[in-house]
CSV table of C-alpha atoms in Angstrom, one decimal:
chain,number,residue,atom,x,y,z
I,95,UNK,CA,0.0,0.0,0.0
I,96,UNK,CA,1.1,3.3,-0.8
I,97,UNK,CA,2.3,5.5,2.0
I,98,UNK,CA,-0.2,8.6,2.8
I,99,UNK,CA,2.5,11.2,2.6
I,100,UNK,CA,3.8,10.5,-0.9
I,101,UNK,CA,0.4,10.4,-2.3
I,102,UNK,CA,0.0,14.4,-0.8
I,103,UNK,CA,3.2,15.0,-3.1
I,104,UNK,CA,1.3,13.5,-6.2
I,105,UNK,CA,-1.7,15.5,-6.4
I,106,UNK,CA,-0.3,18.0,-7.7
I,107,UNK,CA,-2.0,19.1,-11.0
I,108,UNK,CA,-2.6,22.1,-13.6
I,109,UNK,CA,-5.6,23.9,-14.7
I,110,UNK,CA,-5.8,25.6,-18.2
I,111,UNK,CA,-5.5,29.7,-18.7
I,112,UNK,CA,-7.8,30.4,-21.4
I,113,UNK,CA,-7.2,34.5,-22.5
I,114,UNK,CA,-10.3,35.3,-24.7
I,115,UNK,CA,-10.6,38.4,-26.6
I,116,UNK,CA,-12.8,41.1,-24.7
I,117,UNK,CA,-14.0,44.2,-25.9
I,118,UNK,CA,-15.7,46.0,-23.5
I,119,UNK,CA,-16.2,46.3,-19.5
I,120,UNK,CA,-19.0,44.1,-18.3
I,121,UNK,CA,-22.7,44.7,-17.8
I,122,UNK,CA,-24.1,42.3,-14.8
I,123,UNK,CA,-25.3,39.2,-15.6
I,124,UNK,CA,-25.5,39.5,-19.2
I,125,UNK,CA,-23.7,39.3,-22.6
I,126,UNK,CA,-20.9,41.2,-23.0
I,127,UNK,CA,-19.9,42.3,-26.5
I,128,UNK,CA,-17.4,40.4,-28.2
I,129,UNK,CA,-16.0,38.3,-31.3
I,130,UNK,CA,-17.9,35.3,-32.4
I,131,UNK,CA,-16.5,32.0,-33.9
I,132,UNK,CA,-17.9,30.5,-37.5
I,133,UNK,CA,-21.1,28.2,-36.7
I,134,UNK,CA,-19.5,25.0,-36.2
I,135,UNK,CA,-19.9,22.6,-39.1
I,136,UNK,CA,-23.3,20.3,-39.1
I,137,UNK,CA,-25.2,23.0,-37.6
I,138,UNK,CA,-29.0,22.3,-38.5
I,139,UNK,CA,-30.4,25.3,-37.2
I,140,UNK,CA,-28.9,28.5,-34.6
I,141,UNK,CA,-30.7,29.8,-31.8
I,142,UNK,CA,-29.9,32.6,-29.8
I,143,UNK,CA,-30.6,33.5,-25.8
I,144,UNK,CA,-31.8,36.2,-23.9
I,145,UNK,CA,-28.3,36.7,-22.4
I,146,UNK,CA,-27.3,36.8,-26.0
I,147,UNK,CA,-25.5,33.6,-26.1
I,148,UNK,CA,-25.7,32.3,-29.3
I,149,UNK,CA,-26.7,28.3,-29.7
I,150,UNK,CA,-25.9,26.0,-32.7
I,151,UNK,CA,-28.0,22.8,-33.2
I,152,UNK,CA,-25.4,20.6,-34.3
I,153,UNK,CA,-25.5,16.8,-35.8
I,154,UNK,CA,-24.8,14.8,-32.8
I,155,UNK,CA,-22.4,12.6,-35.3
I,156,UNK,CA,-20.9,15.7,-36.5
I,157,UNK,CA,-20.0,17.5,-33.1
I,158,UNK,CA,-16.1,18.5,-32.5
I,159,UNK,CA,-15.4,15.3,-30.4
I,160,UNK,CA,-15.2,13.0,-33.8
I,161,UNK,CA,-12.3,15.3,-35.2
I,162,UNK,CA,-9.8,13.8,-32.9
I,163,UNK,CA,-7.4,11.4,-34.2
I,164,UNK,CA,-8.3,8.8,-31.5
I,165,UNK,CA,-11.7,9.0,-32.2
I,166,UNK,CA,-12.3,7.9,-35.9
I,167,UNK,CA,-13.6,4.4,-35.0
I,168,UNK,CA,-15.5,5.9,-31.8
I,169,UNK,CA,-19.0,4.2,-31.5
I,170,UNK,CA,-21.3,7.0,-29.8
I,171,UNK,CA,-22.8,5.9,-26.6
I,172,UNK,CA,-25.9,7.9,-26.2
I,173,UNK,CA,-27.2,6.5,-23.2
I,174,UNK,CA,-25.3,5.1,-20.2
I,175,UNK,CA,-25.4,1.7,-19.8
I,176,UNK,CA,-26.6,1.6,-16.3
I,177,UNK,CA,-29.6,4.0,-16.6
I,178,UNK,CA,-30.2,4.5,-12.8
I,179,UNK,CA,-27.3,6.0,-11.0
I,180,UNK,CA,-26.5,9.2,-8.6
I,181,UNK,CA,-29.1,11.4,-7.7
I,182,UNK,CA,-32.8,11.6,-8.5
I,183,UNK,CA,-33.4,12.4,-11.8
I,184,UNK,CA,-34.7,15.7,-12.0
I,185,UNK,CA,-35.3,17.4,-15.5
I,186,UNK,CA,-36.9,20.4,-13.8
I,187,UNK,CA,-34.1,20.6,-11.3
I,188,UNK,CA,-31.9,21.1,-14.0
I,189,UNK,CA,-33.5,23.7,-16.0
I,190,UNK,CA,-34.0,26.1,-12.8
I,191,UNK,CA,-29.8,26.1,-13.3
I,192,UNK,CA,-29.6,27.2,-16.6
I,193,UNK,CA,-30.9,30.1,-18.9
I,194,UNK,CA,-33.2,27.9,-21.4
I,195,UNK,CA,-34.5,31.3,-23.5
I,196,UNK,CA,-32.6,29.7,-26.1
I,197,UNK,CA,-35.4,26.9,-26.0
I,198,UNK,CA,-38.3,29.5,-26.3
I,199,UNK,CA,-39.2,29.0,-30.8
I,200,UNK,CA,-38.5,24.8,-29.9
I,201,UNK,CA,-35.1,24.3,-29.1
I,202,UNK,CA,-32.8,21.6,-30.8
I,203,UNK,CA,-34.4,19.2,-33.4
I,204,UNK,CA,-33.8,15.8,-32.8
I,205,UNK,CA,-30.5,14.1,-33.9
I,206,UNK,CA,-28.3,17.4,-32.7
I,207,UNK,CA,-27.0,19.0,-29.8
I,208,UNK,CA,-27.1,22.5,-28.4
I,209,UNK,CA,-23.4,24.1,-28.9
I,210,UNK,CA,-22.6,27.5,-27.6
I,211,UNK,CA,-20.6,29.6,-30.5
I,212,UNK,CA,-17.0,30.2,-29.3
I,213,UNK,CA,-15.3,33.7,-28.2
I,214,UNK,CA,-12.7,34.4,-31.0
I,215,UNK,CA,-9.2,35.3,-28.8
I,216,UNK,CA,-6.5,37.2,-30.5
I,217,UNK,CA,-4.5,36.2,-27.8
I,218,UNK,CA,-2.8,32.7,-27.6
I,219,UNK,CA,-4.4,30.3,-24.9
I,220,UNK,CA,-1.6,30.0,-21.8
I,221,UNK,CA,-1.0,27.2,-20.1
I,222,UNK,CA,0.3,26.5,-16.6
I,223,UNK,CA,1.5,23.9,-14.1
I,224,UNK,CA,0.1,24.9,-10.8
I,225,UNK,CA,-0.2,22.7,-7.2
I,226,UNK,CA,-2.9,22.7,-4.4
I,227,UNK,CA,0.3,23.3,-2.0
I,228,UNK,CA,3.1,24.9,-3.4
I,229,UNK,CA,3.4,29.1,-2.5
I,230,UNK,CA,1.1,31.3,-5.2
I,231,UNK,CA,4.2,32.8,-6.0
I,232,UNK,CA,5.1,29.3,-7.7
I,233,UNK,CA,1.3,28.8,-8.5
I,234,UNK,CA,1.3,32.2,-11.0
I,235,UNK,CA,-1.9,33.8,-9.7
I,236,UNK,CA,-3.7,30.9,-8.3
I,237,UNK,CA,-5.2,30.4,-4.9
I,238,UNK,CA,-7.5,27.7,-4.0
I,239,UNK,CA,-9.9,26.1,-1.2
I,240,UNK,CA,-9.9,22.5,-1.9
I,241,UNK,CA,-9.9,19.2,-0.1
I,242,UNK,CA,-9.0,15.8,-1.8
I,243,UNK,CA,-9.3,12.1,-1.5
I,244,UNK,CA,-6.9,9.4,-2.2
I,245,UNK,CA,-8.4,5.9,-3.0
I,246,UNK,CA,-5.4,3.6,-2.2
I,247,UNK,CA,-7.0,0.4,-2.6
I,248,UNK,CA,-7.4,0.4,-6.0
I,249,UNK,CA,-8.7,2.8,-9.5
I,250,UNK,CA,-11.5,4.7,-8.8
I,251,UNK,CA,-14.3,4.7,-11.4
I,252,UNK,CA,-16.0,8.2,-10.2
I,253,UNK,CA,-17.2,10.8,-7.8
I,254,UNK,CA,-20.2,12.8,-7.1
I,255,UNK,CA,-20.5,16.2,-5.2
I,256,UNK,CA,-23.3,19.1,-5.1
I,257,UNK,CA,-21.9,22.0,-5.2
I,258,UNK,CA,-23.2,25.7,-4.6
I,259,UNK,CA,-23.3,28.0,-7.2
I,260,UNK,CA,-22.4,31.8,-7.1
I,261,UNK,CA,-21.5,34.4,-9.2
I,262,UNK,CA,-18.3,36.0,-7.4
I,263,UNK,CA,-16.9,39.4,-8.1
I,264,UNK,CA,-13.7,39.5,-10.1
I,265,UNK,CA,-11.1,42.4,-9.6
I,266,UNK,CA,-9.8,42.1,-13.5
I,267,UNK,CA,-11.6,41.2,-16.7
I,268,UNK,CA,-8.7,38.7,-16.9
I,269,UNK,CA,-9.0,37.1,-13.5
I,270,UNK,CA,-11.7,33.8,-12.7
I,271,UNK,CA,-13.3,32.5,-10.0
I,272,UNK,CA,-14.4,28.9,-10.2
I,273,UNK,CA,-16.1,25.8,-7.9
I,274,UNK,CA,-15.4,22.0,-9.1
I,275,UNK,CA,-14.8,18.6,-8.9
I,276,UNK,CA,-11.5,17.1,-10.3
I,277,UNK,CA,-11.1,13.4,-11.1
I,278,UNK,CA,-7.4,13.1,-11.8
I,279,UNK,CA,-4.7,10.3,-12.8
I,280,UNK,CA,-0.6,10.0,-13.1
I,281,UNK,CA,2.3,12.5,-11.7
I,282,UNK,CA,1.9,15.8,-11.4
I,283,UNK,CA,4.5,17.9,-13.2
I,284,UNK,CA,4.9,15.5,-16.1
I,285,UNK,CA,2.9,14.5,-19.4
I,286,UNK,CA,1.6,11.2,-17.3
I,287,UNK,CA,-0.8,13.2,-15.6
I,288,UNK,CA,-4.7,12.9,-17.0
I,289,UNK,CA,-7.5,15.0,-15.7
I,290,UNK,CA,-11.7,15.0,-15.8
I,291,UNK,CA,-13.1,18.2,-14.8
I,292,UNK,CA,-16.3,19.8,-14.4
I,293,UNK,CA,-18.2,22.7,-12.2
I,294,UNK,CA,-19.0,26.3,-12.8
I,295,UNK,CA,-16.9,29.0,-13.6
I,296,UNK,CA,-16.7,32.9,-14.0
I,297,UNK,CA,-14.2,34.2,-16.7
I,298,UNK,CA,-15.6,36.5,-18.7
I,299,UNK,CA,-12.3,36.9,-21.0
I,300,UNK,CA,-13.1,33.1,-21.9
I,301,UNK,CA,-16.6,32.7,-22.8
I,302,UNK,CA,-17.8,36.7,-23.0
I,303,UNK,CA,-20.2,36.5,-20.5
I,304,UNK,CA,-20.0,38.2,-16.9
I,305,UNK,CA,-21.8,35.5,-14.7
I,306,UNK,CA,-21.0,31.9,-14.1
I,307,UNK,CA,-21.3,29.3,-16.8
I,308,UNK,CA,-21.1,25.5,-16.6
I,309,UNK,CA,-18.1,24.2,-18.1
I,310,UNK,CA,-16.0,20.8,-18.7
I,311,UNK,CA,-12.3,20.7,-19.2
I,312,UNK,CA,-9.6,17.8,-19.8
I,313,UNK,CA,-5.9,17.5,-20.1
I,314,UNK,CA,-4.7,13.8,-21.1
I,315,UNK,CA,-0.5,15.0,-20.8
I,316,UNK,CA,-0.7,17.2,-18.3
I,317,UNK,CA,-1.8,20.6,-20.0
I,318,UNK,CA,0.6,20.4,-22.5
I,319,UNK,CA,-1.1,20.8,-25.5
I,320,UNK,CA,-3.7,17.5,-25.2
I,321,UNK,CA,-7.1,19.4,-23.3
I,322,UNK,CA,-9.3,21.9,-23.5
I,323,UNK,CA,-12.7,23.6,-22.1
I,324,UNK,CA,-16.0,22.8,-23.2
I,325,UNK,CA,-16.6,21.9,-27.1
I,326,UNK,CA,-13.4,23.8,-28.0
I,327,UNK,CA,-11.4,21.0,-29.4
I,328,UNK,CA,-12.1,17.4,-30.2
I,329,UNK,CA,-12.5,15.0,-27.4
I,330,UNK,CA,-15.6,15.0,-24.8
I,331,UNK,CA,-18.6,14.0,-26.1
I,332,UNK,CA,-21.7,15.6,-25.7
I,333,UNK,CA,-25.0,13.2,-26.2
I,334,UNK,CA,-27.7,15.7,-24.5
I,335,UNK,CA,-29.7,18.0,-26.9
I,336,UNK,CA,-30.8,20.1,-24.0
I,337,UNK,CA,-28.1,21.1,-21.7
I,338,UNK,CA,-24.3,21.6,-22.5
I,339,UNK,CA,-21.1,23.4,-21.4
I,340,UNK,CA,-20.8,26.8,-21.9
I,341,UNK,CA,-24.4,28.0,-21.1
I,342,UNK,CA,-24.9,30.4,-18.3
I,343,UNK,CA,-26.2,29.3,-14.9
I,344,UNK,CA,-27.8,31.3,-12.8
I,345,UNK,CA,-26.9,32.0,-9.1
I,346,UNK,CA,-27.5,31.8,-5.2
I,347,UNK,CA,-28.7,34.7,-3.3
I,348,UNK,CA,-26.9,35.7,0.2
I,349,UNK,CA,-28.7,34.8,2.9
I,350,UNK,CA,-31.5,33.2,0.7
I,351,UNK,CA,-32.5,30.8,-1.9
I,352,UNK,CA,-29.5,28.7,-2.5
I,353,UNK,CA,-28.9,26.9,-5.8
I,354,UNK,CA,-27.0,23.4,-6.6
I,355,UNK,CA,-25.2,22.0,-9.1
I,356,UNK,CA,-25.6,18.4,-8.7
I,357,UNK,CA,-22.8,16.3,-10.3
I,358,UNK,CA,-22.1,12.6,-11.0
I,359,UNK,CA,-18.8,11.6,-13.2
I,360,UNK,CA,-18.9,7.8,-13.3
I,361,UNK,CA,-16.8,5.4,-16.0
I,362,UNK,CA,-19.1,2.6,-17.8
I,363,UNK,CA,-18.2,-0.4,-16.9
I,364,UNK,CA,-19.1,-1.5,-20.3
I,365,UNK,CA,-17.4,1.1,-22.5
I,366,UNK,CA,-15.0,2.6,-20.1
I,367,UNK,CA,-16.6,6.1,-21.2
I,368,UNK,CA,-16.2,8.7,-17.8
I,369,UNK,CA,-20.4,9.5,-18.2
I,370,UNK,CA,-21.3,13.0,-16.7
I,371,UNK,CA,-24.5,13.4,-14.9
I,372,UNK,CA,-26.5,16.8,-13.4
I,373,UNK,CA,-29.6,15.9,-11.0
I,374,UNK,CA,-29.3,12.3,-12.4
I,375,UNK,CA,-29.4,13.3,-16.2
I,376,UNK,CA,-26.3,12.1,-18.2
I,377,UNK,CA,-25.1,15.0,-20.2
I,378,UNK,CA,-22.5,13.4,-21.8
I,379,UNK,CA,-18.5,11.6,-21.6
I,380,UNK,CA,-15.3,11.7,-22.2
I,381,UNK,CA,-14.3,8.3,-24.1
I,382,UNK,CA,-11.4,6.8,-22.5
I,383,UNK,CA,-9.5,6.7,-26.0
I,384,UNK,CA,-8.5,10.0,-25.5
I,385,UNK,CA,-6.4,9.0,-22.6
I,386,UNK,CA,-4.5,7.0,-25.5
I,387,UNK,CA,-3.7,4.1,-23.0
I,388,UNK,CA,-3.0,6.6,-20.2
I,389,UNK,CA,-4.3,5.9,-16.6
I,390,UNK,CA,-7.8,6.7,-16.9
I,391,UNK,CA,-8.2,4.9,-19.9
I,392,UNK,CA,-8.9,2.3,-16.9
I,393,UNK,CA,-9.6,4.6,-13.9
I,394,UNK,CA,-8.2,7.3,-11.6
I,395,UNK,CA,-6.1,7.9,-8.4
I,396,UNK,CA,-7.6,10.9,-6.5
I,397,UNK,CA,-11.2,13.2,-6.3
I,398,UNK,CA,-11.3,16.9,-5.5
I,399,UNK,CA,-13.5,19.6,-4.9
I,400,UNK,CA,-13.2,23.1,-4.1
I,401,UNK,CA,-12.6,26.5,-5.0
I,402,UNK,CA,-10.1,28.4,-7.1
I,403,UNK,CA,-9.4,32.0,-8.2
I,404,UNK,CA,-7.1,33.2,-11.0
I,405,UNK,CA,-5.8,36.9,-9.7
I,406,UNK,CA,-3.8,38.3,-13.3
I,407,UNK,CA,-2.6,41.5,-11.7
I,408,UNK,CA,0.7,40.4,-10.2
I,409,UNK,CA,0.1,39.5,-6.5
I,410,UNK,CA,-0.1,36.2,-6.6
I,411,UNK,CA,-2.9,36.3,-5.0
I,412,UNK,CA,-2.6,37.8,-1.8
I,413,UNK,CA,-3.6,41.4,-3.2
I,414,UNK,CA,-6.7,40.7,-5.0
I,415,UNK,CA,-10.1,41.5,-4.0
I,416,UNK,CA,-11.0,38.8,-6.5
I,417,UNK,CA,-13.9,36.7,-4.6
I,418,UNK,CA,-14.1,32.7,-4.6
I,419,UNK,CA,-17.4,31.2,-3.9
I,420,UNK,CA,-19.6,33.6,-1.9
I,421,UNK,CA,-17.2,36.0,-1.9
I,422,UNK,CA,-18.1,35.4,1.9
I,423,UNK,CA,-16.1,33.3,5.0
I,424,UNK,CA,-17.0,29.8,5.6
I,425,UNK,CA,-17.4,30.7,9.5
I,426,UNK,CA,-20.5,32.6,8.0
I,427,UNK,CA,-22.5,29.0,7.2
I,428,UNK,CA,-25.4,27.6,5.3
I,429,UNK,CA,-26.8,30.1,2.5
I,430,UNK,CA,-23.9,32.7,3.0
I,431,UNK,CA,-20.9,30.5,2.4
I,432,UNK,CA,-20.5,28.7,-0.4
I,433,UNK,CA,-20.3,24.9,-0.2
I,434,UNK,CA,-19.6,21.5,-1.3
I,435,UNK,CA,-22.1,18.6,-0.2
I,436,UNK,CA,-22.6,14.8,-1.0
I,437,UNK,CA,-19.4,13.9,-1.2
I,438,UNK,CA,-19.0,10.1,-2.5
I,439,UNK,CA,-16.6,8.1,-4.3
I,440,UNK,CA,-17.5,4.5,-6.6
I,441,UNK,CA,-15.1,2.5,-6.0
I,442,UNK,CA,-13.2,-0.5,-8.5
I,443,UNK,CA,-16.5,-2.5,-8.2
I,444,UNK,CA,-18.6,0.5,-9.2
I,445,UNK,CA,-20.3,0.7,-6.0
I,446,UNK,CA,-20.7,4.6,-3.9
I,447,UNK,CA,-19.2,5.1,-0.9
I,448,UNK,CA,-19.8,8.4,1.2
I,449,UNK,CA,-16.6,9.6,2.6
I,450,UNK,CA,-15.9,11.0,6.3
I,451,UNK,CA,-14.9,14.1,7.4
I,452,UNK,CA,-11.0,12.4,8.3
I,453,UNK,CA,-10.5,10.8,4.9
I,454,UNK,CA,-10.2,14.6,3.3
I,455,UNK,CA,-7.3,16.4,3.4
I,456,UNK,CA,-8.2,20.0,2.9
I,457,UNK,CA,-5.5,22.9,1.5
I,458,UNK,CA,-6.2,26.8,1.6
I,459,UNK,CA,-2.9,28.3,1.1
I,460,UNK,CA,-4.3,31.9,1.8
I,461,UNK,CA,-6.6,31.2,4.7
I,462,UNK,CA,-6.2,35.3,5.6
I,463,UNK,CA,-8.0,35.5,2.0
I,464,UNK,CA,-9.5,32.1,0.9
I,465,UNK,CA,-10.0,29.1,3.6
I,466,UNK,CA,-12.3,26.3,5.0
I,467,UNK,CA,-14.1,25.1,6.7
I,468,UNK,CA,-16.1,21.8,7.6
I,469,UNK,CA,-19.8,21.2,9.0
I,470,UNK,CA,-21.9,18.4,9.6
I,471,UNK,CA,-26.2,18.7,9.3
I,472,UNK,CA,-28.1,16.6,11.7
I,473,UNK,CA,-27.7,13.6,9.4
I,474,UNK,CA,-24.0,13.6,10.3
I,475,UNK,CA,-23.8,14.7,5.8
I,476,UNK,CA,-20.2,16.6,5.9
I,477,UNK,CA,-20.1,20.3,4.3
I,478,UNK,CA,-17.2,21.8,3.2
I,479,UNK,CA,-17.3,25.2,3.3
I,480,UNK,CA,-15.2,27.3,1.1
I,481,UNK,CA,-14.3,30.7,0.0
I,482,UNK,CA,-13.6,34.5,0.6
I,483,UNK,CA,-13.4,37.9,-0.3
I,484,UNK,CA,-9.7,38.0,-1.2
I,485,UNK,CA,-7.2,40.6,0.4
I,486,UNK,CA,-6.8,44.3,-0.1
């Protein structure tokens, strides 16, 4: 068995810099003006939202993810093979997440899938190595409020977590604020390491759009040129013809109504494709082929969840009045601090196991700005509460 300390010193892993091409300062929670891409190829029909996204019904066969190299003799999976699994399927659940104006003259015909047109960048995208525990300084920017589990039996096949969902404030146009779960395999620091990645996120230089959005992201060698967000290169698979990354969510009010972003990421046992579920309804994989016989081809090594914040103008971090979460304490609780609940791993036999409070090893390198904190409801369910205001 692998000793506890050395697998701290593993989990180590990047996130991707996307720079986006931005025109103007923001107006709250809508559209901001920018530079879109070419409908993508087998669009049957565009839509457009309120927000002023724009949506293009693509061919489900003739979506991005069939472009990659490792995919040209991919069979699509449109359904899971295990139909039941995570939580409670809940359709309307799901649409009280999203904006679904887009949907108002019919929505996607059958056969395609909702795509949100790209931001054009002028700028090349930037990639960096960053770690959960190394000083910001060495991080470039980064802070985070995470914890993480180790599975040191065997490979795990998936996590689950339900997550908050905010819509920090960000102190530069070029700065984000984001809240996900991280399924991750290999060494950090070299091309071994393989990532699955999903939650919310606010970077309006990305996706033109100042309020959260749902995203997905890989990396198969360890952000070096094998990964991206979303639809924006070939690789994850997107089956759903109602939800997909890229649209806007909408947000939790302070001291009130508090909304959830239910997530599921479980590998078919059948097909070895890393299935994506919100409130029970599978949105859609990534095929293990693009692992290219890489360790989740078969299954992972460690789950996250947490916070992070990308501060652009210099400080590292500790000068940034960039929010995470909330943008609120976790000493301030339930409906003011933003959270992580339902925290479960499946195991190598593909069954869910909730995980304690002492099995999760929790990191805020910037408590005075960003920290933690754990709770328990009266059914003994563990909350991890995460976030801050930054530092002036």
């Amino acid at each position: 068995m692998r000793k506890r300390g050395d697998n701290m010193q593993k989990f180590y892993f990047s996130v991707l810099l996307a720079s986006a091409y931005l025109l103007s300062s923001c107006a709250e929670g809508r559209s901001i003006p920018r530079r879109l891409a070419k409908k993508p190829k087998g669009t049957v029909k565009t839509l457009k939202a309120n927000n002023g996204d724009i949506i293009d019904c693509v061919d489900i066969y003739k979506q991005p993810a069939f472009d990659h190299p490792l995919m040209k003799n991919h069979t699509l999976q449109t359904t899971p093979s295990r139909r039941k699994y995570g939580a409670q399927r809940n359709n309307l659940m799901l649409d009280s997440l999203f904006d679904i104006s887009w949907r108002k003259n019919g929505g996607c015909p059958e056969g395609s899938i909702p795509i949100v047109r790209s931001v054009l960048s002028d700028r090349p995208i930037i990639r960096k190595n960053v770690s959960f525990f190394d000083p910001a300084s060495y991080n470039q920017g980064h802070q985070y409020a995470v914890i993480f589990f180790n599975y040191e039996q065997a490979s795990l096949q998936g996590g689950r977590a339900t997550i908050s969902q905010w819509d920090p404030s960000l102190a530069q146009t070029a700065d984000f604020s984001l809240s996900q779960i991280w399924i991750t395999g290999g060494q950090s620091g070299t091309t071994n390491l393989q990532t699955i990645e999903a939650g919310w996120q606010k970077y309006p230089q990305r996706t033109g759009v100042n309020g959260p959005t749902f995203f997905v992201y890989w990396t198969a060698n360890g952000y070096n040129g094998e990964g991206c967000y979303d639809l924006t290169c070939p690789g994850w698979v997107l089956t759903s013809n109602q939800y997909s990354p890229g649209m806007t969510l909408k947000s939790s009010a302070y001291g009130g109504q508090q909304i959830e972003l239910a997530m599921d990421i479980k590998r078919d046992q059948s097909t070895g494709n890393w299935w994506l579920y919100l409130w029970g309804t599978p949105i859609g994989y990534w095929p293990p082929s693009i692992y290219n016989g890489g360790v989740l081809t078969s299954g992972a090594d460690t789950l996250s969840w947490g916070g992070e914040i990308l501060d652009s103008s210099g400080s590292d971090g500790f000068h940034t009045m960039t929010q995470m979460g909330s943008g609120h304490f976790p000493s301030e609780g339930n409906t003011k601090a933003s959270y992580v609940r339902n925290i479960v791993y499946i195991d190598d036999s593909g069954n869910e196991n909730g995980i304690s409070q002492n099995q999760l090893y929790p990191t805020a390198p910037a408590p005075n700005c960003y920290s933690y904190q754990f709770q328990q409801d009266n059914s003994n369910q563990v909350y991890f509460f995460y976030g801050g205001p930054g530092c002036s």
